[in-house]
Short mmCIF file of C-alpha atoms (C1' of nucleotides) in Angstrom, two decimals:
data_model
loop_
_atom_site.label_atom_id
_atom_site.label_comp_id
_atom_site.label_asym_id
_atom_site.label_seq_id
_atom_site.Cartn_x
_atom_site.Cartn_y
_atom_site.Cartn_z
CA UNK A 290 -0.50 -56.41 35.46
CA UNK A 291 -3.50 -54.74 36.35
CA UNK A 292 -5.42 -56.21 32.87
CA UNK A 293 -8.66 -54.64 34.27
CA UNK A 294 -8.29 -50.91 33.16
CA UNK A 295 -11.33 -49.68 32.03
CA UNK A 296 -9.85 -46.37 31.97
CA UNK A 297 -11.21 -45.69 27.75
CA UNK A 298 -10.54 -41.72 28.31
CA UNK A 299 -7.47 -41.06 25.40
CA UNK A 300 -10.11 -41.31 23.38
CA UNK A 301 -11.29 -37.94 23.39
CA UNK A 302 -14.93 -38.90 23.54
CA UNK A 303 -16.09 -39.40 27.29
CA UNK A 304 -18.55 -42.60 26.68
CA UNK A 305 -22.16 -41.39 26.54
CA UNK A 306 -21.02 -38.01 25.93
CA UNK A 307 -23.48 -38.02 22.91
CA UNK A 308 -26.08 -39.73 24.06
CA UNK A 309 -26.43 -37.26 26.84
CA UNK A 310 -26.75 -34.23 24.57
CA UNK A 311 -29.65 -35.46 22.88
CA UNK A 312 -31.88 -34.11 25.98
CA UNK A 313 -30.57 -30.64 25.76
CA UNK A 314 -28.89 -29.95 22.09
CA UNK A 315 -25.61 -27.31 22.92
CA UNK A 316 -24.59 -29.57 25.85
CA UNK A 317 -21.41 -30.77 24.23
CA UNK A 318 -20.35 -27.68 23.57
CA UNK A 319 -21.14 -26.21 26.52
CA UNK A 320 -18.86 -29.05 27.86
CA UNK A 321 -15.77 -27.89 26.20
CA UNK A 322 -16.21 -24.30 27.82
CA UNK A 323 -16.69 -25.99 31.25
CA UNK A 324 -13.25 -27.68 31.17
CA UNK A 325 -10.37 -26.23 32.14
CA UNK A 326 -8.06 -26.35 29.64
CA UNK A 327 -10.21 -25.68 26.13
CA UNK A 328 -10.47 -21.94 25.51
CA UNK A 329 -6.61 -21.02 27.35
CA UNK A 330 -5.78 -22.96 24.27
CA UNK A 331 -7.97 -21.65 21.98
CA UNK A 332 -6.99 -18.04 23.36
CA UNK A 333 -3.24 -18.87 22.81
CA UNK A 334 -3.63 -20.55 18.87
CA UNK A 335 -5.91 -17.61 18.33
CA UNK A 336 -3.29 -14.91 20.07
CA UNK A 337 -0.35 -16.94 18.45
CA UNK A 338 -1.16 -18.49 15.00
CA UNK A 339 0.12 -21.52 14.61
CA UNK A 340 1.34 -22.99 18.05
CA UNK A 341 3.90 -26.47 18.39
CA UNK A 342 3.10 -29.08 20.94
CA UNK A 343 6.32 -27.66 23.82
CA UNK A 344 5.19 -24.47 23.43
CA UNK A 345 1.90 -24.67 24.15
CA UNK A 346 2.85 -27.00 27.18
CA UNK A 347 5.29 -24.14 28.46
CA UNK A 348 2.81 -21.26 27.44
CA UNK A 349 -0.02 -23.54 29.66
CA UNK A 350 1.46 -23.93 33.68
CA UNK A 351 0.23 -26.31 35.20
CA UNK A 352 -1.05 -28.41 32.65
CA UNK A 353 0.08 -32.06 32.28
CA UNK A 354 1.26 -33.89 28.70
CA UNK A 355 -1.98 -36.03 29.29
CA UNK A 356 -4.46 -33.29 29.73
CA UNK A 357 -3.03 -31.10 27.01
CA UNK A 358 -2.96 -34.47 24.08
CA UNK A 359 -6.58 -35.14 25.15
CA UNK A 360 -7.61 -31.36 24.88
CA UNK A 361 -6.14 -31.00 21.72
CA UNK A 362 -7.37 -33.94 20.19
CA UNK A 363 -10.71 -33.45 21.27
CA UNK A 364 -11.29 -29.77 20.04
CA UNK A 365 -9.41 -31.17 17.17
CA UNK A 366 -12.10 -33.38 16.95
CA UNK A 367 -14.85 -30.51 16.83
CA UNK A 368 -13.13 -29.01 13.80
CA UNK A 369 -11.65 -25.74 15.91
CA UNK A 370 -7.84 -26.44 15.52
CA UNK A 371 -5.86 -28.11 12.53
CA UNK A 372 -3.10 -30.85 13.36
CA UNK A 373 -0.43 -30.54 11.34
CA UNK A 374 2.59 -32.84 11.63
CA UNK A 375 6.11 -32.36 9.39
CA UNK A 376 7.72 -35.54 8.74
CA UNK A 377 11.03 -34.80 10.09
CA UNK A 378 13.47 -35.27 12.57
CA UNK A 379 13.15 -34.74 15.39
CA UNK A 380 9.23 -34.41 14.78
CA UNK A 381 7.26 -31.14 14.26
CA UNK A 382 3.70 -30.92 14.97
CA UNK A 383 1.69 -27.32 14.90
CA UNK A 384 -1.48 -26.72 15.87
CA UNK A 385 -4.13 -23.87 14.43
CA UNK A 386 -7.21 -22.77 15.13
CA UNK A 387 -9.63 -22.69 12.26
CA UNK A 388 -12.55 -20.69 11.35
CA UNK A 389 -14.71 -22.23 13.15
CA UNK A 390 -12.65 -22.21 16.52
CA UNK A 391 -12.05 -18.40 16.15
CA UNK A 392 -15.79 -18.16 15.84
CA UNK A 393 -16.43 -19.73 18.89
CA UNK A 394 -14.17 -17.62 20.78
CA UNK A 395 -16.76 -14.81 20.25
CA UNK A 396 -20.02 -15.38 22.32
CA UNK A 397 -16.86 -17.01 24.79
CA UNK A 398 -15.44 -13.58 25.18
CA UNK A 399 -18.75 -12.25 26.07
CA UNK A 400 -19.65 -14.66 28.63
CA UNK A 401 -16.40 -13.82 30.43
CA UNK A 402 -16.54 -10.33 29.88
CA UNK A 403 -20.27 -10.43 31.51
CA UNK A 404 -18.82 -12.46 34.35
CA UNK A 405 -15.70 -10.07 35.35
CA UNK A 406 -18.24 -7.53 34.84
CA UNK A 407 -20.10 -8.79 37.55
CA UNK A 408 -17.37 -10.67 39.33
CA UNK A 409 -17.36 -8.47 42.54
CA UNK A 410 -21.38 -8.89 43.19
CA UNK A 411 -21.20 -12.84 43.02
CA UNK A 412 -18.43 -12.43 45.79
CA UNK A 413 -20.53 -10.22 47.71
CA UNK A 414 -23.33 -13.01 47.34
CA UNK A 415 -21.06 -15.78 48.69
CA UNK A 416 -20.07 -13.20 51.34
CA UNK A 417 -23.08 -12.99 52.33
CA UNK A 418 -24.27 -16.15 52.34
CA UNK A 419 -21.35 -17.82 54.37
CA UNK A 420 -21.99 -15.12 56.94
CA UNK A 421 -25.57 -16.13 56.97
CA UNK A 422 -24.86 -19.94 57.18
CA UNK A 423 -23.13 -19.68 60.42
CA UNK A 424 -19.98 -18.35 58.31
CA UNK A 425 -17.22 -20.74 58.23
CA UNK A 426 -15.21 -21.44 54.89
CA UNK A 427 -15.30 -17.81 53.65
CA UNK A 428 -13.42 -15.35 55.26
CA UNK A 429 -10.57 -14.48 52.97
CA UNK B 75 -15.03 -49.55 57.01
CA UNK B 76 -17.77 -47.15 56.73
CA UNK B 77 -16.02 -44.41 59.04
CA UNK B 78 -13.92 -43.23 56.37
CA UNK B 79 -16.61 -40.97 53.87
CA UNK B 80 -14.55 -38.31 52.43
CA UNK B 81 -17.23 -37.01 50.40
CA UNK B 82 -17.37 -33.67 51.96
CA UNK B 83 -19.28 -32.13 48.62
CA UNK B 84 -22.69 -30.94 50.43
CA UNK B 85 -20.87 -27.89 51.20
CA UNK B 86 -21.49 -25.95 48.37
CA UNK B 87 -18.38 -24.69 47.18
CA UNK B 88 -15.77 -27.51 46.00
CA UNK B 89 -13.09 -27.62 47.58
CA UNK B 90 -9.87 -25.32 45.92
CA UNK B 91 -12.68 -23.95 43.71
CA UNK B 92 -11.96 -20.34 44.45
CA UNK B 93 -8.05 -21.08 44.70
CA UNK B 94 -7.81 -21.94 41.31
CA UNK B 95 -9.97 -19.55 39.55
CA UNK B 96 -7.02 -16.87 41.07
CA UNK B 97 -5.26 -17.77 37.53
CA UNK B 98 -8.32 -17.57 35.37
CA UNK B 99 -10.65 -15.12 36.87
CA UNK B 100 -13.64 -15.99 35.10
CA UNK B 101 -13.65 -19.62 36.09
CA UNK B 102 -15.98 -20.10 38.34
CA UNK B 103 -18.84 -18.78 36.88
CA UNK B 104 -17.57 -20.96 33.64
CA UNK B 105 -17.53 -23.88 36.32
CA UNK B 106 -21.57 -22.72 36.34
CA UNK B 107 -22.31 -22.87 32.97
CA UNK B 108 -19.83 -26.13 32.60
CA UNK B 109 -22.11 -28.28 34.86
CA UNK B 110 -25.29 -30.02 33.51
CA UNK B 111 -28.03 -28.60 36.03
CA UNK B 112 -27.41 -25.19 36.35
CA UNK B 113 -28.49 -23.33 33.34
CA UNK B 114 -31.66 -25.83 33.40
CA UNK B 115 -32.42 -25.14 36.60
CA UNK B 116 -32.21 -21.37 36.04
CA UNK B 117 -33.98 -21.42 32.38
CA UNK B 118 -37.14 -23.26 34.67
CA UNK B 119 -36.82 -20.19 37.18
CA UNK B 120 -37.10 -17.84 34.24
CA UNK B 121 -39.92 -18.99 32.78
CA UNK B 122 -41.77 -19.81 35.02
CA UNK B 123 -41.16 -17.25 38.00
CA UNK B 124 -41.72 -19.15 41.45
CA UNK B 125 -41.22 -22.72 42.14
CA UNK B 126 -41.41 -25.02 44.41
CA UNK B 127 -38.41 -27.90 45.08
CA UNK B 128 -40.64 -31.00 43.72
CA UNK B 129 -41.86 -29.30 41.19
CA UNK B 130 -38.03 -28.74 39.65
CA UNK B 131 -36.99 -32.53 40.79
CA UNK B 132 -40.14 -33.16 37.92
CA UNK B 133 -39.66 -30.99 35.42
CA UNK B 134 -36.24 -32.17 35.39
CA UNK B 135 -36.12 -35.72 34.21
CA UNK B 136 -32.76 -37.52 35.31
CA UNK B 137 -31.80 -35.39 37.79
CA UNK B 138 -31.12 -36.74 41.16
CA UNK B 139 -31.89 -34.94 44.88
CA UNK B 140 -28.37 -34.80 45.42
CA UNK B 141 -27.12 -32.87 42.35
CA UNK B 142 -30.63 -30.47 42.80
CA UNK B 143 -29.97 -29.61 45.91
CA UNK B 144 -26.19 -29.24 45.74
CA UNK B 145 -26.53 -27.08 42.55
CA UNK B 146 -29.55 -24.81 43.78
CA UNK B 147 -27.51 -24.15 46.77
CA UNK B 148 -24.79 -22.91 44.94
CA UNK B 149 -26.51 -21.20 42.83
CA UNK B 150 -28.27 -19.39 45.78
CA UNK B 151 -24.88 -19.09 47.23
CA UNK B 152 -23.49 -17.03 43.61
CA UNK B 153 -26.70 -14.94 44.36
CA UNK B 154 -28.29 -16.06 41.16
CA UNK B 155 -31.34 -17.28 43.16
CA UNK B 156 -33.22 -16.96 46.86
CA UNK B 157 -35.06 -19.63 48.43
CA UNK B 158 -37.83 -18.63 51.16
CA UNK B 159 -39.52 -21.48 53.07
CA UNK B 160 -42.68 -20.80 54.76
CA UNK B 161 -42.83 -22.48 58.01
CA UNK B 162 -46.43 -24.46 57.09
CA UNK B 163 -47.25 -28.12 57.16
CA UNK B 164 -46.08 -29.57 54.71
CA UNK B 165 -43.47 -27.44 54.26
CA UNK B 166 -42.90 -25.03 51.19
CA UNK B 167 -40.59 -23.91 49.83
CA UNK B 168 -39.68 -21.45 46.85
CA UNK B 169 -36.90 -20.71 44.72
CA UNK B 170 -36.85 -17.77 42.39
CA UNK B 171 -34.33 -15.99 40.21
CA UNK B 172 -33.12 -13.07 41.21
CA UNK B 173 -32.16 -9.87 38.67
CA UNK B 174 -28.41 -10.74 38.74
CA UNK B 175 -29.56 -14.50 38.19
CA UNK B 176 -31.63 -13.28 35.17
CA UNK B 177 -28.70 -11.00 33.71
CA UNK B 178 -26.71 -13.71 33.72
CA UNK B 179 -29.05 -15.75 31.28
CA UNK B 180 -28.37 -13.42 28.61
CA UNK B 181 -24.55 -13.96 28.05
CA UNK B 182 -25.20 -17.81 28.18
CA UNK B 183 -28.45 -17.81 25.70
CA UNK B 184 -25.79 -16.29 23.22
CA UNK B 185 -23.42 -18.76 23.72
CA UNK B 186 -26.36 -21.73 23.11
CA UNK B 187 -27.43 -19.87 20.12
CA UNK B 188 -23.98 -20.22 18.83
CA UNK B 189 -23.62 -23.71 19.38
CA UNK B 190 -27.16 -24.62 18.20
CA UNK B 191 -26.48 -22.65 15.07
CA UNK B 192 -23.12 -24.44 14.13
CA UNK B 193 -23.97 -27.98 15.74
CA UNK B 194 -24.29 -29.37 12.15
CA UNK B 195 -20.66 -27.85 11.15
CA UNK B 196 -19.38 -29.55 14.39
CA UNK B 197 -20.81 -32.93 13.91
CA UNK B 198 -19.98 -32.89 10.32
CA UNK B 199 -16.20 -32.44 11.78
CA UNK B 200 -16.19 -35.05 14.15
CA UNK B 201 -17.93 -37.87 11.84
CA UNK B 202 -14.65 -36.84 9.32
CA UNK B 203 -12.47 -37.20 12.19
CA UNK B 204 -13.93 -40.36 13.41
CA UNK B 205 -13.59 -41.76 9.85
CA UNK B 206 -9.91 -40.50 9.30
CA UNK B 207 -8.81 -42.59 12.43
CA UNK B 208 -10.09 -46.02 11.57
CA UNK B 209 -13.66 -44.65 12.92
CA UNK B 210 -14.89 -46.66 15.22
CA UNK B 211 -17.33 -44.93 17.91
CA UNK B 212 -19.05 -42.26 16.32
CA UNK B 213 -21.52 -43.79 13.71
CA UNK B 214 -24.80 -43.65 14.44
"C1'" DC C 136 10.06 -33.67 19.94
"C1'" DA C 137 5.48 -35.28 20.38
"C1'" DG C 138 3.08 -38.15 22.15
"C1'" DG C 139 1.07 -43.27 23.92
"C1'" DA C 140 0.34 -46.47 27.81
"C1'" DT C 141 -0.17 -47.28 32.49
"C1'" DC C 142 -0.95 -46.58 37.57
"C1'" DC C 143 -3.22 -44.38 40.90
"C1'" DG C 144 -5.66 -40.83 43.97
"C1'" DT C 145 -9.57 -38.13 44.33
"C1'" DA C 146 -13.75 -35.50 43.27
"C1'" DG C 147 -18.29 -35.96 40.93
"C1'" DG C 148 -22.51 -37.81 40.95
"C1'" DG C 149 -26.47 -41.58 41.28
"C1'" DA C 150 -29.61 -44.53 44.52
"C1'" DT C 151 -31.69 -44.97 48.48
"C1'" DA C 152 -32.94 -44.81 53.33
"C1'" DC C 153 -33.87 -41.63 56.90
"C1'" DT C 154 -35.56 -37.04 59.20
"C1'" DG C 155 -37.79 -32.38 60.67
"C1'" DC D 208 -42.71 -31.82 51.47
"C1'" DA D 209 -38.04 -30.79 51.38
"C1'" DG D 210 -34.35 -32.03 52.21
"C1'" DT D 211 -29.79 -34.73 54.70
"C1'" DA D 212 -26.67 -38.73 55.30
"C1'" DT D 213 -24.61 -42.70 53.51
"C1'" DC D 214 -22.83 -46.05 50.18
"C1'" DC D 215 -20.71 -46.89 46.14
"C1'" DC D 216 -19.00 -46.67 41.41
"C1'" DT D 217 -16.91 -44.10 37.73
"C1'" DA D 218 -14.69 -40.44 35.32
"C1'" DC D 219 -11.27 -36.97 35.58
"C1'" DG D 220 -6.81 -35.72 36.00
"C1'" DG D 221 -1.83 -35.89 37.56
"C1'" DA D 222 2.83 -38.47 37.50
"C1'" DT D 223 5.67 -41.38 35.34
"C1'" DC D 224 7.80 -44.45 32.05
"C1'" DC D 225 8.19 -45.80 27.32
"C1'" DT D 226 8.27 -45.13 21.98
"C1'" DG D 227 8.43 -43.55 16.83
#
DNA sequence: CAGGATCCGTAGGGATACTG
DNA sequence: CAGTATCCCTACGGATCCTG
């Protein structure tokens, strides 16, 4: 038995995570955005309503049952979705996005908006700069 | 053995990092504003115009040559900044923000905003959540 | 059904020594 | 001065098996 796991990660708070922020305030949050998984499933509770565990996993391809428990239970965590489990059987657990997370998905949306806007000139830039840099990984 | 190093990260763009972002086009410029150095690096540029590489390695505590490197030439890659070295002894050399670089500011300053302004609402959730699950990290 | 626990590979990132 | 190369440790994330 491998007793020497240190792996701490279900949870939901990376160690240090806080300590970190206290240099620059909005880290955290900008943390959330920078993982993969957040705002799909923030887009999908907010699209959706209320959203059960299976469906989200089948709405989310790729995703694994470990990624998509820790996502949830962190942004649960920051107050933008609601847990909700019915007691019966077999179990029934839904998931909804609060005020809060709806509100969030707003200066989101414009970031991404801004960065489809401008989508095709960062591609010309890495263009560009492969070519320059005796152009090897880019051509595509 | 030594022979076997991997780590084939000075190149700039991860590796698959385009690949992926074919499901979610916005990705990689949320990959950007995900990591810790960018946006620092770039609010530095902003202010104050021209500057030299030592001169960001101090005015960001923490960081190490690595990750300033590595992220200033992606950055420069994404076309968000140019460098120019002057062939002198010592050398120089300066990085600078470019317009698209600038732009790109805007969209993210909203986003901090947001978080700044509900930070409190977002703590406040977590320290209930810590408490609800026999809370053992979060106080402090 | 909705997860928790565990095992493991790999990319991310710091420290430092070396170079043009 | 402005990097590059190397070593190493950890966190992230997928796959899988088990449980209430």
């Amino acid at each position: 038995m491998g007793a020497n796991d240190i792996n701490g990660n279900p949870g939901g708070a990376t160690s240090g995570e806080e300590e970190r922020s206290a240099r620059f305030p909005s880290r955290d949050v900008l943390n959330r955005i920078g993982d993969r998984w957040s705002i799909r499933i923030m887009r999908i509770l907010q699209e959706r309503g209320s959203v059960r565990y299976t469906e989200l996993e089948r709405a989310i391809p790729g995703i694994s049952r470990k990624m998509l428990t820790q996502t949830l239970r962190a942004i649960e965590r920051d107050g933008m979705i609601v847990r909700t489990t019915h007691a019966e059987i077999p179990p029934r657990v839904d998931y909804t996005a609060t005020e809060l997370g709806i509100a969030s998905l707003g200066p989101i949306d414009v970031l991404c908006e801004w960065s489809e806007a401008y989508m095709d000139e960062v591609r010309e830039a890495r263009r560009a700069y492969d070519e320059r840099h005796h152009g090897s990984s880019g051509t595509r």
